[in-house]
């Protein structure tokens, strides 16, 4: 099987991540966050929080909260800040995990959702954000790296806008985290969302968000914290205020181990390998009349394309069942971007390799697409 | 031929009429021909596992020789179309 769907979830996980997780699973817990063979001072979750925070270069002005993924993180933020009686700006590249929670607030909170358009590669110009921005703009949501085209947005002008104006700046790093260097302390981001199971090489059902410490959010859920059990209200102490219930310890550890792996290989190296594979595919596809590439101008680790006269889901079906190659086809949970990049109604095929693929995988994929083009 | 399971396939789109039908034997070329008789039948032997597509006014069937499952999109009245197809499969 050749797996080329890493923008959905990364596979395989690095062997060292699996090995360390197996060990963590085998050993009993002496308390909720310490393994049997760790010292009494160890707190696995807080260690992971620190390591992951350092990876995103956060300083004391920020804090990191664990969630079950980017969807929960975005719901947390959207429902936890005051978004009413005004407008928010989201972009045409946003995922449904941003669009749907916002849509839900539209009527309830008298909130206008303005969509900043993108170009044919999925790039959002600052001008397109600015033309939607006014004194009633409560928040700007931007997907740092599109899950359809892989394009990375330039956020510098947005940071300057944030410096001069009072609104929330929320950046969705679901695709960018683990692909590009992210230095939160150098930005004016209010919230940065990440997921664990894509380029951070963690398990599904993991992720979190980073927020400015001074922003107080309403917790999405309240309950048991293991702290101040006599209180019937949620304890105010961080992180308990934001993280109720038993933590997904293995999931949180998986993100930590994934990040340690990324640091050992070098984030730039990993990203370069993926982009190299996409360039190779693009070079071959560009000469085939039947193939339409939607992000040909972007320097990306994802390729969005179609084969003329064949539905994208049929291409995916044939690749999976006849060739044993896994990609993804359709709208990719990002319904708005397709009209801007020139996709038909039924979306496109998306290929997203990993650094664990090799040249032979890519050659086989290229040849399978050529075979489909020649035969159908 | 028996049908083990019929399950709806989640889709990005409005229609909810795409199903995966699991059968109790691997799909043979003979079975493909049987399903395709009197219908628009396309067979692509040049893929590592040959792919086929059968189209008529009631449904589109896609599958791969050697697998145990068919992907079916029902086009007309789903109850009538599915009964027709189920009967056809079970009569093989």
Coordinates of N, CA and C in Angstrom, one line a residue, chain A residues 124-132 157:
Chain A
X124 N -4.3 34.3 0.1 CA -5.2 35.4 0.6 C -4.3 36.7 0.7
X125 N -4.7 37.6 -0.2 CA -3.9 38.9 -0.1 C -4.4 39.7 1.1
X126 N -3.5 40.5 1.6 CA -3.9 41.4 2.8 C -5.0 42.3 2.4
X127 N -4.9 42.8 1.1 CA -6.0 43.7 0.6 C -7.4 43.1 0.8
X128 N -7.5 41.8 0.5 CA -8.8 41.1 0.6 C -9.3 41.0 2.0
X129 N -8.4 41.0 2.9 CA -8.8 41.0 4.3 C -9.2 42.4 4.7
X130 N -8.3 43.3 4.3 CA -8.6 44.7 4.7 C -9.9 45.3 4.2
X131 N -10.3 44.9 3.0 CA -11.5 45.4 2.4 C -12.7 45.0 3.2
X132 N -12.6 43.9 3.9 CA -13.7 43.4 4.7 C -13.6 43.9 6.2
X157 N 1.4 41.4 7.6 CA 0.6 42.6 7.5 C -0.6 42.4 8.5

